[in-house]
mmCIF file of C-alpha atoms in Angstrom:
data_model
loop_
_atom_site.group_PDB
_atom_site.id
_atom_site.type_symbol
_atom_site.label_atom_id
_atom_site.label_comp_id
_atom_site.label_asym_id
_atom_site.label_seq_id
_atom_site.Cartn_x
_atom_site.Cartn_y
_atom_site.Cartn_z
ATOM 1 C CA MET A 134 0.605 -1.042 4.658
ATOM 2 C CA ASP A 135 4.090 -1.816 3.359
ATOM 3 C CA GLU A 136 2.599 -2.242 -0.140
ATOM 4 C CA VAL A 137 0.814 1.117 0.082
ATOM 5 C CA GLU A 138 3.916 2.885 1.379
ATOM 6 C CA TYR A 139 6.038 1.327 -1.433
ATOM 7 C CA ASP A 140 3.602 2.586 -4.124
ATOM 8 C CA ILE A 141 3.280 6.034 -2.502
ATOM 9 C CA THR A 142 7.077 6.435 -2.352
ATOM 10 C CA LYS A 143 7.313 5.633 -6.055
ATOM 11 C CA ALA A 144 4.407 7.938 -6.906
ATOM 12 C CA ARG A 145 5.895 10.903 -4.996
ATOM 13 C CA GLN A 146 8.514 11.118 -7.729
ATOM 14 C CA LYS A 147 5.857 11.574 -10.430
ATOM 15 C CA LYS A 148 3.424 14.360 -11.192
ATOM 16 C CA THR A 149 -0.052 14.318 -12.802
ATOM 17 C CA LYS A 150 -2.330 16.994 -14.151
ATOM 18 C CA VAL A 151 -5.552 17.665 -12.252
ATOM 19 C CA GLY A 152 -8.334 20.155 -12.730
ATOM 20 C CA SER A 153 -11.087 20.821 -15.181
ATOM 21 C CA TYR A 154 -11.062 19.932 -18.818
ATOM 22 C CA ARG A 155 -13.413 22.854 -19.413
ATOM 23 C CA ILE A 156 -12.081 25.619 -21.591
ATOM 24 C CA ARG A 157 -12.720 29.122 -20.392
ATOM 25 C CA PRO A 158 -13.865 31.870 -22.800
ATOM 26 C CA ASP A 159 -10.270 33.105 -22.954
ATOM 27 C CA GLY A 160 -9.144 29.667 -24.218
ATOM 28 C CA THR A 161 -7.336 28.553 -21.027
ATOM 29 C CA GLN A 162 -7.955 25.551 -18.791
ATOM 30 C CA GLU A 163 -7.798 25.355 -15.029
ATOM 31 C CA ARG A 164 -5.270 22.561 -14.719
ATOM 32 C CA LYS A 165 -2.200 22.184 -12.534
ATOM 33 C CA LYS A 166 0.406 19.527 -11.830
ATOM 34 C CA VAL A 167 0.366 17.853 -8.444
ATOM 35 C CA PRO A 168 2.324 14.892 -7.072
ATOM 36 C CA LEU A 169 0.741 11.673 -8.270
ATOM 37 C CA ALA A 170 0.603 10.452 -4.658
ATOM 38 C CA GLN A 171 -1.878 13.253 -3.875
ATOM 39 C CA SER A 172 -4.174 12.448 -6.756
ATOM 40 C CA GLU A 173 -7.496 11.126 -5.516
ATOM 41 C CA ALA A 174 -7.875 8.848 -8.564
ATOM 42 C CA PHE A 175 -4.440 7.326 -7.963
ATOM 43 C CA LEU A 176 -5.132 6.747 -4.260
ATOM 44 C CA ILE A 177 -8.505 5.142 -4.811
ATOM 45 C CA ASP A 178 -7.015 2.842 -7.509
ATOM 46 C CA LEU A 179 -4.102 2.002 -5.218
ATOM 47 C CA LEU A 180 -6.324 1.068 -2.266
ATOM 48 C CA ASP A 181 -8.606 -0.965 -4.545
ATOM 49 C CA LYS A 182 -5.707 -3.107 -5.829
ATOM 50 C CA VAL A 183 -3.308 -3.343 -2.903
ATOM 51 C CA CYS A 184 -4.903 -6.368 -1.246
ATOM 52 C CA MET A 185 -4.547 -8.379 -4.460
ATOM 53 C CA ARG A 186 -0.791 -8.488 -3.757
ATOM 54 C CA MET A 187 -1.180 -10.346 -0.475
ATOM 55 C CA ASN A 188 -0.370 -13.582 -2.321
ATOM 56 C CA ASP A 189 3.188 -12.270 -2.522
ATOM 57 C CA TYR A 190 3.568 -12.952 1.187
ATOM 58 C CA GLN A 191 4.147 -16.184 3.060
ATOM 59 C CA LEU A 192 3.487 -17.126 6.656
ATOM 60 C CA GLU A 193 6.583 -17.732 8.662
ATOM 61 C CA ASP A 194 7.572 -18.399 12.264
ATOM 62 C CA ASP A 195 9.984 -16.089 14.036
ATOM 63 C CA PRO A 196 12.845 -18.329 15.159
ATOM 64 C CA VAL A 197 13.322 -16.389 18.436
ATOM 65 C CA THR A 198 9.778 -15.564 19.581
ATOM 66 C CA LYS A 199 8.001 -18.407 17.714
ATOM 67 C CA GLN A 200 5.328 -15.900 16.662
ATOM 68 C CA LYS A 201 3.826 -16.264 13.181
ATOM 69 C CA TYR A 202 4.098 -13.323 10.791
ATOM 70 C CA PHE A 203 3.731 -12.616 7.088
ATOM 71 C CA ARG A 204 6.858 -11.816 5.050
ATOM 72 C CA ARG A 205 7.059 -10.759 1.442
ATOM 73 C CA TYR A 206 8.887 -13.312 -0.640
ATOM 74 C CA ALA A 207 8.071 -12.205 -4.174
ATOM 75 C CA PRO A 208 10.158 -9.620 -6.026
ATOM 76 C CA ARG A 209 8.502 -6.364 -7.062
ATOM 77 C CA LYS A 210 8.045 -5.212 -10.645
ATOM 78 C CA GLY A 211 11.267 -3.625 -11.728
ATOM 79 C CA ASP A 212 13.446 -5.948 -9.665
ATOM 80 C CA LYS A 213 16.078 -7.809 -11.674
ATOM 81 C CA ILE A 214 14.615 -11.232 -11.109
ATOM 82 C CA TYR A 215 10.934 -10.283 -11.576
ATOM 83 C CA LYS A 216 10.687 -11.587 -15.142
ATOM 84 C CA GLU A 217 12.145 -14.955 -14.160
ATOM 85 C CA TYR A 218 9.949 -15.148 -11.070
ATOM 86 C CA LYS A 219 6.779 -14.597 -13.082
ATOM 87 C CA LYS A 220 7.498 -17.716 -15.152
ATOM 88 C CA PHE A 221 6.621 -19.840 -12.090
ATOM 89 C CA PHE A 222 3.188 -20.321 -10.522
ATOM 90 C CA PHE A 223 2.844 -20.289 -6.786
ATOM 91 C CA TYR A 224 -0.358 -21.035 -4.987
ATOM 92 C CA SER A 225 -1.150 -21.100 -1.354
ATOM 93 C CA ASP A 226 -4.247 -20.639 0.753
ATOM 94 C CA ALA A 227 -2.106 -19.118 3.520
ATOM 95 C CA PHE A 228 -2.522 -15.607 2.115
ATOM 96 C CA ARG A 229 -6.313 -15.669 2.146
ATOM 97 C CA PRO A 230 -6.694 -14.516 5.797
ATOM 98 C CA LEU A 231 -4.122 -11.771 5.114
ATOM 99 C CA LYS A 232 -6.064 -10.625 2.022
ATOM 100 C CA PHE A 233 -9.331 -10.601 3.998
ATOM 101 C CA ALA A 234 -7.710 -8.625 6.852
ATOM 102 C CA CYS A 235 -6.222 -6.173 4.315
ATOM 103 C CA GLU A 236 -9.620 -5.541 2.765
ATOM 104 C CA ALA A 237 -11.280 -5.100 6.150
ATOM 105 C CA ILE A 238 -8.613 -2.607 7.311
ATOM 106 C CA ILE A 239 -8.798 -0.596 4.093
ATOM 107 C CA GLU A 240 -12.567 -0.486 4.224
ATOM 108 C CA LYS A 241 -12.706 0.637 7.868
ATOM 109 C CA TYR A 242 -9.747 3.081 7.822
ATOM 110 C CA GLU A 243 -9.822 4.407 4.214
ATOM 111 C CA ASP A 244 -10.272 8.058 5.317
ATOM 112 C CA GLU A 245 -7.453 7.804 7.895
ATOM 113 C CA ILE A 246 -5.126 6.290 5.283
ATOM 114 C CA PHE A 247 -5.951 9.138 2.831
ATOM 115 C CA GLU A 248 -5.277 11.677 5.574
ATOM 116 C CA LEU A 249 -1.859 10.185 6.415
ATOM 117 C CA ILE A 250 -0.894 10.114 2.735
ATOM 118 C CA ALA A 251 -2.026 13.766 2.324
ATOM 119 C CA GLN A 252 0.182 14.699 5.268
ATOM 120 C CA GLU A 253 3.051 12.864 3.504
ATOM 121 C CA ALA A 254 3.536 10.845 6.665
ATOM 122 C CA ASN A 255 6.382 8.320 6.707
ATOM 123 C CA HIS A 256 5.907 4.907 8.278
ATOM 124 C CA LEU A 257 2.265 4.660 7.306
ATOM 125 C CA ALA A 258 1.747 1.370 9.081
ATOM 126 C CA ASP A 259 3.046 2.658 12.411
ATOM 127 C CA MET A 260 1.052 5.902 12.131
ATOM 128 C CA LEU A 261 -2.188 4.058 11.251
ATOM 129 C CA CYS A 262 -1.571 1.409 13.846
ATOM 130 C CA ASN A 263 -0.664 3.652 16.772
ATOM 131 C CA GLU A 264 -2.315 7.035 16.119
ATOM 132 C CA LYS A 265 -5.339 6.577 13.864
ATOM 133 C CA SER A 266 -6.790 3.208 14.927
ATOM 134 C CA ASP A 267 -6.880 0.659 17.680
ATOM 135 C CA LEU A 268 -5.358 -2.043 15.517
ATOM 136 C CA CYS A 269 -2.210 -2.596 17.584
ATOM 137 C CA GLY A 270 -3.332 -1.922 21.108
ATOM 138 C CA THR A 271 -0.471 -1.014 23.432
ATOM 139 C CA PRO A 272 2.951 -1.095 21.816
ATOM 140 C CA THR A 273 4.937 -4.009 23.210
ATOM 141 C CA ASN A 274 8.434 -2.657 22.696
ATOM 142 C CA SER A 275 8.026 0.811 24.231
ATOM 143 C CA PRO A 276 7.967 1.240 28.001
ATOM 144 C CA GLU A 277 4.731 2.532 29.460
ATOM 145 C CA PRO A 278 4.893 5.834 31.377
#
């Protein structure tokens, strides 16, 4: 969800034209500008491609809890070192389970993700995890009532 949130944050700064290309008898078109992040075409494209970036993550162990987690190690497009980074080839099978999980989550919760984006919700991962799905179960760092 960090990848989706990153792209949505960038897209909120841009606008796109939506509406009909049909020309009315008076010569006008029914088109308006909306934030790119609310464009259905943009969102569908984003969700189709986001799981491809899971190879930018590596599996690590938390030094304190000894739990395994995935952490992004690759720079994003636009970062200063991105051009240098792309000269090297990295390959690992470790990202495959993450990519599979990403695809399964997007397939199962696509409507909920669209709804959160339409609401311009911040912290998409937390909102999806805790409010829209049963992916996380009971939060571990908040006391139960």
